Amino acid sequence: MNDIIIIGAGTAGLTAAIYGQRAGLSCKVFEKYAPGGQIVNSPSIENYPGMYGVSGYDYSMALFGQAQKLGAEIEFSEVTGIDFSGDIKKVITSSGEFEAKAVIIANGAARRKIGCKGEEEFEGRGVSYCATCDGAFFRGKTVAVVGGGESAFEETEYLSKICDKVYLIHRRDVFSAAKTAVDSVLKTKNVTVLTNSVIEEIKGENAVSFVAIKNRANGSISEIPLSAVFVAIGLIPENGIFKDVLKLDEAGYFDADENCETGIEGVFVAGDTRKKHLRQLVTAASDGAVAANAAAGYIRKKFSE
Ligand SMILES: Cc1cc2nc3c(=O)[nH]c(=O)nc-3n(C[C@H](O)[C@H](O)[C@H](O)COP(=O)(O)OP(=O)(O)OC[C@H]3O[C@@H](n4cnc5c(N)ncnc54)[C@H](O)[C@@H]3O)c2cc1C
């Protein structure tokens, strides 16, 4: 039996493994796809302290290697069920059932996609899901933001300060973002808001160069030349297997605070999967460290009594 089972080998999970191993605990990490999580295909990271311009792949492999060097075991299996009812926690995976004294859930969140032609093809070459991460690559250029909620307005405001022109494209004619955010963006000179509009296709040669937009009110199609499309239609937390035992907020994120505690003894959450304002590598790493430290404290107290 391992001391800690960690679900997910993204930044939060692997940081938890690093801190757990260094605290003298044995950590086993389950990952259903590839180490690194969401960042693995990102061409360049510019906002992680101490690293500038490192690719998502190199960053992910460095993190993976570091966790392994410290003795963490990483197994490529999907976690499909859990039993947190006893002092010893059970985790069911595609390769069997495993037990541990504590569990850290670091399963991240998936970005919601538009689903239009060209979106997948140009991901990382003009299609982005994070303006804070990739906006700087399009300084002085024309870009579009897709969405009508808080994050779309935040991203539009952010991009309007660094880009020449920003189109905000929204499928409806009402916005779910706060009125203050909407009013502020509507007053911004280099922002054009296109309502009742959807992107039919993202086009280009090696990178995005224009989009075809359909007006849902009259069916007309128009083309706009631009360099990037920022999709801000939300994240999808994939916490279904935990919903009956752990508290989730209305959007489906774990309702855990900065201490990463879930309310069930010995079960902690870290990274994008928990309720928070800023979902970034640096906050995921921070959570991983906090959760591992909390798990170590819990194990020492509980199992040495
Ligand atoms: C395109 C893109 C670019 C980005 N660029 C930046 C950037 O430049 N700077 C920055 O700070 N942030 C960036 N971000 C955000 C950053 O990647 C996330 O905030 C960060 O990855 C969150 O880490 P995490 O460990 O919480 O979750 P994730 O990275 O989502 O990792 C979770 C892992 O858990 C695994 N998993 C999920 N469910 C299971 C299961 N049931 N069983 C086993 N494994 C499971 C997943 O496969 C995944 O590998 C970017 C995001 C994207 C999508």
Short mmCIF file of C-alpha atoms and ligand atoms in Angstrom, two decimals:
data_model
loop_
_atom_site.label_atom_id
_atom_site.label_comp_id
_atom_site.label_asym_id
_atom_site.label_seq_id
_atom_site.Cartn_x
_atom_site.Cartn_y
_atom_site.Cartn_z
CA MET A 1 0.00 0.00 0.00
CA ASN A 2 1.23 3.51 -0.81
CA ASP A 3 1.01 6.43 1.59
CA ILE A 4 -0.60 8.74 -0.97
CA ILE A 5 -2.47 8.09 -4.20
CA ILE A 6 -2.57 11.08 -6.51
CA ILE A 7 -5.17 11.25 -9.29
CA GLY A 8 -3.74 13.12 -12.30
CA ALA A 9 -0.17 13.80 -13.44
CA GLY A 10 -0.59 17.47 -14.35
CA THR A 11 1.24 20.28 -12.59
CA ALA A 12 -0.79 19.92 -9.38
CA GLY A 13 -0.48 16.13 -9.19
CA LEU A 14 3.23 15.94 -10.00
CA THR A 15 4.04 18.81 -7.62
CA ALA A 16 2.12 16.93 -4.91
CA ALA A 17 4.20 13.85 -5.72
CA ILE A 18 7.45 15.85 -5.46
CA TYR A 19 6.48 17.30 -2.08
CA GLY A 20 5.07 13.98 -0.83
CA GLN A 21 8.21 12.04 -1.73
CA ARG A 22 10.43 14.68 -0.15
CA ALA A 23 8.36 14.39 3.03
CA GLY A 24 9.34 10.71 3.15
CA LEU A 25 6.01 9.35 1.89
CA SER A 26 5.47 6.91 -0.97
CA CYS A 27 3.34 8.42 -3.74
CA LYS A 28 1.60 6.65 -6.59
CA VAL A 29 0.20 8.83 -9.36
CA PHE A 30 -2.47 7.68 -11.81
CA GLU A 31 -2.64 9.42 -15.19
CA LYS A 32 -5.13 8.55 -17.93
CA TYR A 33 -3.36 10.31 -20.85
CA ALA A 34 0.10 11.88 -20.68
CA PRO A 35 2.18 13.53 -17.95
CA GLY A 36 1.88 17.30 -17.85
CA GLY A 37 -1.88 17.62 -18.26
CA GLN A 38 -3.40 20.56 -20.16
CA ILE A 39 -0.10 22.33 -20.77
CA VAL A 40 1.61 19.51 -22.64
CA ASN A 41 0.79 20.79 -26.16
CA SER A 42 1.31 24.48 -25.46
CA PRO A 43 4.10 25.88 -27.68
CA SER A 44 5.60 28.20 -25.08
CA ILE A 45 5.19 29.14 -21.42
CA GLU A 46 6.15 32.69 -20.55
CA ASN A 47 4.55 33.29 -17.16
CA TYR A 48 5.86 30.55 -14.92
CA PRO A 49 8.40 32.11 -12.55
CA GLY A 50 11.98 31.25 -13.44
CA MET A 51 11.13 29.79 -16.85
CA TYR A 52 10.66 31.78 -20.01
CA GLY A 53 9.78 30.38 -23.41
CA VAL A 54 9.90 26.71 -22.39
CA SER A 55 7.55 24.49 -24.41
CA GLY A 56 4.68 22.77 -22.63
CA TYR A 57 6.17 19.43 -23.62
CA ASP A 58 9.65 20.16 -22.20
CA TYR A 59 8.12 21.58 -19.02
CA SER A 60 5.89 18.49 -18.63
CA MET A 61 8.77 16.06 -19.17
CA ALA A 62 10.97 17.95 -16.68
CA LEU A 63 8.23 17.79 -14.06
CA PHE A 64 7.59 14.10 -14.80
CA GLY A 65 11.32 13.30 -14.57
CA GLN A 66 11.69 15.23 -11.31
CA ALA A 67 8.80 13.34 -9.66
CA GLN A 68 10.24 10.00 -10.85
CA LYS A 69 13.78 10.86 -9.67
CA LEU A 70 12.39 11.49 -6.21
CA GLY A 71 10.82 8.02 -6.25
CA ALA A 72 7.18 8.69 -7.22
CA GLU A 73 5.53 5.85 -9.11
CA ILE A 74 3.50 6.99 -12.13
CA GLU A 75 1.02 4.56 -13.60
CA PHE A 76 -0.85 5.22 -16.83
CA SER A 77 -4.37 4.14 -15.89
CA GLU A 78 -7.67 5.95 -15.56
CA VAL A 79 -9.28 6.29 -12.14
CA THR A 80 -12.88 5.16 -12.59
CA GLY A 81 -14.18 4.89 -9.02
CA ILE A 82 -13.41 5.56 -5.37
CA ASP A 83 -14.32 4.37 -1.89
CA PHE A 84 -13.41 6.95 0.75
CA SER A 85 -15.59 5.46 3.51
CA GLY A 86 -12.80 3.93 5.65
CA ASP A 87 -9.51 5.14 7.10
CA ILE A 88 -7.79 3.34 4.22
CA LYS A 89 -8.92 4.94 0.99
CA LYS A 90 -9.65 2.82 -2.09
CA VAL A 91 -9.15 3.93 -5.68
CA ILE A 92 -10.46 1.86 -8.57
CA THR A 93 -8.57 2.19 -11.83
CA SER A 94 -8.58 0.63 -15.29
CA SER A 95 -5.71 -1.58 -14.05
CA GLY A 96 -7.18 -2.66 -10.70
CA GLU A 97 -7.98 -1.49 -7.19
CA PHE A 98 -5.41 0.33 -5.05
CA GLU A 99 -5.27 1.51 -1.44
CA ALA A 100 -3.58 4.40 0.32
CA LYS A 101 -3.63 6.29 3.60
CA ALA A 102 -4.50 9.55 1.80
CA VAL A 103 -5.68 10.63 -1.65
CA ILE A 104 -4.97 13.86 -3.53
CA ILE A 105 -7.37 14.54 -6.40
CA ALA A 106 -5.57 16.60 -9.05
CA ASN A 107 -7.61 15.69 -12.11
CA GLY A 108 -7.70 19.19 -13.62
CA ALA A 109 -10.44 20.40 -15.93
CA ALA A 110 -11.08 20.21 -19.64
CA ARG A 111 -11.47 23.33 -21.82
CA ARG A 112 -14.86 23.56 -23.52
CA LYS A 113 -14.44 23.67 -27.30
CA ILE A 114 -16.42 25.45 -30.02
CA GLY A 115 -16.50 22.33 -32.16
CA CYS A 116 -16.10 24.21 -35.46
CA LYS A 117 -14.00 23.26 -38.47
CA GLY A 118 -10.31 24.20 -38.02
CA GLU A 119 -10.44 24.51 -34.22
CA GLU A 120 -8.50 21.33 -33.51
CA GLU A 121 -6.18 21.78 -36.50
CA PHE A 122 -5.01 25.24 -35.38
CA GLU A 123 -4.81 24.63 -31.62
CA GLY A 124 -1.47 26.09 -30.52
CA ARG A 125 -1.14 27.89 -33.89
CA GLY A 126 -3.64 30.67 -33.28
CA VAL A 127 -6.41 28.84 -31.46
CA SER A 128 -5.97 29.28 -27.72
CA TYR A 129 -8.03 28.63 -24.61
CA CYS A 130 -6.17 31.05 -22.36
CA ALA A 131 -5.50 34.75 -23.05
CA THR A 132 -3.33 35.15 -19.94
CA CYS A 133 -1.16 32.32 -21.26
CA ASP A 134 -0.97 33.10 -24.98
CA GLY A 135 -2.15 36.70 -25.44
CA ALA A 136 1.38 38.11 -25.49
CA PHE A 137 2.17 36.12 -28.65
CA PHE A 138 -0.38 38.29 -30.51
CA ARG A 139 0.73 41.73 -29.33
CA GLY A 140 -0.30 44.37 -31.88
CA LYS A 141 -2.39 41.90 -33.90
CA THR A 142 -6.13 41.42 -34.52
CA VAL A 143 -7.71 38.63 -32.50
CA ALA A 144 -11.15 37.32 -31.55
CA VAL A 145 -12.58 36.11 -28.26
CA VAL A 146 -15.49 33.67 -28.31
CA GLY A 147 -17.98 33.69 -25.42
CA GLY A 148 -20.39 35.84 -23.46
CA GLY A 149 -19.60 35.09 -19.83
CA GLU A 150 -17.24 36.51 -17.22
CA SER A 151 -14.12 34.86 -18.63
CA ALA A 152 -14.84 36.04 -22.20
CA PHE A 153 -15.14 39.64 -20.99
CA GLU A 154 -12.05 39.35 -18.81
CA GLU A 155 -10.07 37.94 -21.73
CA THR A 156 -11.39 40.66 -24.08
CA GLU A 157 -10.37 43.38 -21.66
CA TYR A 158 -6.94 41.81 -21.17
CA LEU A 159 -6.36 41.43 -24.93
CA SER A 160 -7.65 44.92 -25.75
CA LYS A 161 -4.63 46.31 -23.89
CA ILE A 162 -2.06 44.37 -25.91
CA CYS A 163 -3.71 43.72 -29.28
CA ASP A 164 -4.50 46.17 -32.05
CA LYS A 165 -8.13 45.02 -32.40
CA VAL A 166 -10.33 42.51 -30.60
CA TYR A 167 -13.62 41.02 -31.85
CA LEU A 168 -15.85 39.57 -29.17
CA ILE A 169 -18.04 36.92 -30.80
CA HIS A 170 -21.09 35.67 -28.94
CA ARG A 171 -23.82 33.29 -30.09
CA ARG A 172 -26.62 35.14 -28.30
CA ASP A 173 -27.56 38.82 -27.93
CA VAL A 174 -27.46 38.82 -24.12
CA PHE A 175 -24.40 38.27 -21.99
CA SER A 176 -24.06 36.33 -18.76
CA ALA A 177 -21.11 38.47 -17.60
CA ALA A 178 -21.62 41.20 -15.01
CA LYS A 179 -23.06 44.46 -16.37
CA THR A 180 -20.02 46.44 -15.25
CA ALA A 181 -17.72 44.17 -17.26
CA VAL A 182 -20.02 44.38 -20.31
CA ASP A 183 -20.30 48.19 -20.11
CA SER A 184 -16.56 48.59 -19.77
CA VAL A 185 -15.83 46.40 -22.82
CA LEU A 186 -18.55 48.06 -24.92
CA LYS A 187 -16.83 51.40 -24.28
CA THR A 188 -13.40 50.12 -25.30
CA LYS A 189 -12.44 51.67 -28.64
CA ASN A 190 -10.53 48.73 -30.17
CA VAL A 191 -13.22 46.15 -29.33
CA THR A 192 -16.03 45.21 -31.74
CA VAL A 193 -18.80 43.04 -30.32
CA LEU A 194 -20.56 40.66 -32.72
CA THR A 195 -23.71 39.17 -31.20
CA ASN A 196 -25.90 36.40 -32.61
CA SER A 197 -22.75 35.18 -34.29
CA VAL A 198 -20.93 31.87 -34.38
CA ILE A 199 -17.63 30.83 -35.91
CA GLU A 200 -18.29 28.34 -38.68
CA GLU A 201 -14.66 27.78 -39.61
CA ILE A 202 -11.15 28.82 -38.58
CA LYS A 203 -8.85 29.03 -41.59
CA GLY A 204 -5.22 29.62 -42.50
CA GLU A 205 -2.08 28.02 -43.95
CA ASN A 206 0.38 27.26 -41.14
CA ALA A 207 -1.39 29.45 -38.60
CA VAL A 208 -4.78 31.10 -38.22
CA SER A 209 -5.34 33.89 -40.75
CA PHE A 210 -9.12 34.36 -40.80
CA VAL A 211 -12.46 33.09 -39.54
CA ALA A 212 -15.81 32.55 -41.26
CA ILE A 213 -18.63 33.86 -39.08
CA LYS A 214 -22.31 33.08 -39.43
CA ASN A 215 -24.91 35.59 -38.29
CA ARG A 216 -27.59 33.46 -36.61
CA ALA A 217 -30.27 36.13 -37.11
CA ASN A 218 -30.08 36.34 -40.93
CA GLY A 219 -27.86 33.36 -41.88
CA SER A 220 -25.26 35.52 -43.65
CA ILE A 221 -21.60 34.45 -43.62
CA SER A 222 -18.73 36.94 -43.39
CA GLU A 223 -14.97 36.52 -43.15
CA ILE A 224 -12.69 38.40 -40.78
CA PRO A 225 -8.91 38.40 -41.14
CA LEU A 226 -7.20 37.86 -37.77
CA SER A 227 -4.29 36.07 -36.12
CA ALA A 228 -5.85 34.30 -33.18
CA VAL A 229 -9.09 33.00 -31.73
CA PHE A 230 -9.36 32.81 -27.94
CA VAL A 231 -12.08 30.41 -26.90
CA ALA A 232 -13.56 31.45 -23.55
CA ILE A 233 -16.70 29.37 -23.25
CA GLY A 234 -15.71 27.75 -19.99
CA LEU A 235 -14.01 24.75 -18.52
CA ILE A 236 -15.62 21.40 -17.84
CA PRO A 237 -14.67 19.89 -14.50
CA GLU A 238 -14.86 16.11 -14.82
CA ASN A 239 -15.74 15.26 -11.22
CA GLY A 240 -18.68 12.92 -11.79
CA ILE A 241 -17.13 9.95 -9.97
CA PHE A 242 -16.77 12.05 -6.79
CA LYS A 243 -20.12 13.84 -6.81
CA ASP A 244 -21.88 11.53 -4.34
CA VAL A 245 -19.19 11.77 -1.65
CA LEU A 246 -17.50 15.15 -1.98
CA LYS A 247 -18.93 18.64 -2.04
CA LEU A 248 -18.93 20.29 -5.48
CA ASP A 249 -19.97 23.86 -6.26
CA GLU A 250 -22.73 24.66 -8.74
CA ALA A 251 -20.26 24.55 -11.66
CA GLY A 252 -18.97 21.11 -10.63
CA TYR A 253 -15.63 22.15 -9.07
CA PHE A 254 -14.56 20.85 -5.65
CA ASP A 255 -15.73 23.24 -3.01
CA ALA A 256 -12.37 23.26 -1.19
CA ASP A 257 -10.46 26.26 0.09
CA GLU A 258 -6.80 27.30 -0.03
CA ASN A 259 -5.97 24.46 2.40
CA CYS A 260 -7.06 21.94 -0.27
CA GLU A 261 -9.14 20.02 2.30
CA THR A 262 -12.36 18.37 1.16
CA GLY A 263 -14.20 17.75 4.43
CA ILE A 264 -13.39 14.02 4.26
CA GLU A 265 -10.35 13.17 6.40
CA GLY A 266 -7.41 12.08 4.27
CA VAL A 267 -8.82 13.35 0.96
CA PHE A 268 -7.41 16.52 -0.56
CA VAL A 269 -7.85 18.35 -3.88
CA ALA A 270 -5.35 20.40 -5.86
CA GLY A 271 -5.20 22.47 -9.04
CA ASP A 272 -7.78 23.46 -11.64
CA THR A 273 -10.31 20.96 -10.29
CA ARG A 274 -11.05 23.06 -7.23
CA LYS A 275 -13.05 26.27 -6.95
CA LYS A 276 -10.67 29.21 -7.56
CA HIS A 277 -10.29 32.48 -9.44
CA LEU A 278 -7.06 31.88 -11.33
CA ARG A 279 -6.44 28.56 -13.05
CA GLN A 280 -2.77 28.61 -13.98
CA LEU A 281 0.37 26.49 -13.61
CA VAL A 282 1.61 28.54 -10.71
CA THR A 283 -1.62 28.14 -8.73
CA ALA A 284 -1.77 24.41 -9.58
CA ALA A 285 1.81 23.94 -8.36
CA SER A 286 1.00 25.87 -5.21
CA ASP A 287 -2.04 23.67 -4.52
CA GLY A 288 0.01 20.52 -5.13
CA ALA A 289 2.53 21.58 -2.47
CA VAL A 290 -0.18 22.61 0.00
CA ALA A 291 -2.16 19.38 -0.50
CA ALA A 292 0.92 17.14 -0.11
CA ASN A 293 1.95 19.00 3.04
CA ALA A 294 -1.57 18.64 4.46
CA ALA A 295 -1.67 14.93 3.51
CA ALA A 296 1.72 14.36 5.19
CA GLY A 297 0.52 16.05 8.37
CA TYR A 298 -2.68 14.00 8.34
CA ILE A 299 -0.86 10.67 7.78
CA ARG A 300 1.64 11.32 10.57
CA LYS A 301 -1.09 12.19 13.04
CA LYS A 302 -3.60 9.52 12.05
CA PHE A 303 -1.35 6.54 11.49
CA SER A 304 1.18 7.00 14.28
CA GLU A 305 -1.50 7.24 16.98
C1 LIG B 1 -3.59 25.53 -24.33
C2 LIG B 1 -3.32 25.93 -22.90
C3 LIG B 1 -2.27 26.76 -22.63
C4 LIG B 1 -2.01 27.14 -21.32
N1 LIG B 1 -0.94 27.95 -21.09
C5 LIG B 1 -0.65 28.29 -19.82
C6 LIG B 1 0.48 29.13 -19.55
O1 LIG B 1 1.21 29.56 -20.46
N2 LIG B 1 0.73 29.46 -18.26
C7 LIG B 1 -0.05 29.00 -17.23
O2 LIG B 1 0.25 29.31 -16.07
N3 LIG B 1 -1.13 28.21 -17.46
C8 LIG B 1 -1.44 27.85 -18.71
N4 LIG B 1 -2.54 27.08 -18.96
C9 LIG B 1 -3.36 26.62 -17.82
C10 LIG B 1 -2.65 25.43 -17.13
O3 LIG B 1 -2.30 24.47 -18.09
C11 LIG B 1 -3.54 24.81 -16.06
O4 LIG B 1 -3.92 25.78 -15.13
C12 LIG B 1 -2.80 23.67 -15.35
O5 LIG B 1 -2.43 22.67 -16.29
C13 LIG B 1 -3.64 23.04 -14.26
O6 LIG B 1 -2.93 21.96 -13.73
P1 LIG B 1 -3.67 20.75 -13.02
O7 LIG B 1 -2.60 19.81 -12.61
O8 LIG B 1 -4.59 21.28 -12.00
O9 LIG B 1 -4.61 20.11 -14.12
P2 LIG B 1 -4.30 19.44 -15.61
O10 LIG B 1 -3.14 20.09 -16.19
O11 LIG B 1 -5.61 19.50 -16.23
O12 LIG B 1 -3.90 17.97 -15.19
C14 LIG B 1 -4.83 17.03 -14.75
C15 LIG B 1 -4.40 15.64 -15.19
O13 LIG B 1 -5.26 14.68 -14.62
C16 LIG B 1 -5.52 13.66 -15.58
N5 LIG B 1 -6.78 13.01 -15.22
C17 LIG B 1 -8.03 13.57 -15.22
N6 LIG B 1 -8.94 12.68 -14.80
C18 LIG B 1 -8.25 11.53 -14.55
C19 LIG B 1 -8.66 10.24 -14.11
N7 LIG B 1 -9.94 9.96 -13.84
N8 LIG B 1 -7.72 9.28 -13.98
C20 LIG B 1 -6.40 9.56 -14.25
N9 LIG B 1 -5.98 10.77 -14.67
C21 LIG B 1 -6.89 11.74 -14.82
C22 LIG B 1 -5.59 14.42 -16.89
O14 LIG B 1 -5.37 13.56 -17.99
C23 LIG B 1 -4.48 15.45 -16.70
O15 LIG B 1 -3.24 14.97 -17.18
C24 LIG B 1 -2.83 26.67 -20.26
C25 LIG B 1 -3.90 25.81 -20.54
C26 LIG B 1 -4.14 25.43 -21.85
C27 LIG B 1 -5.28 24.51 -22.14
#
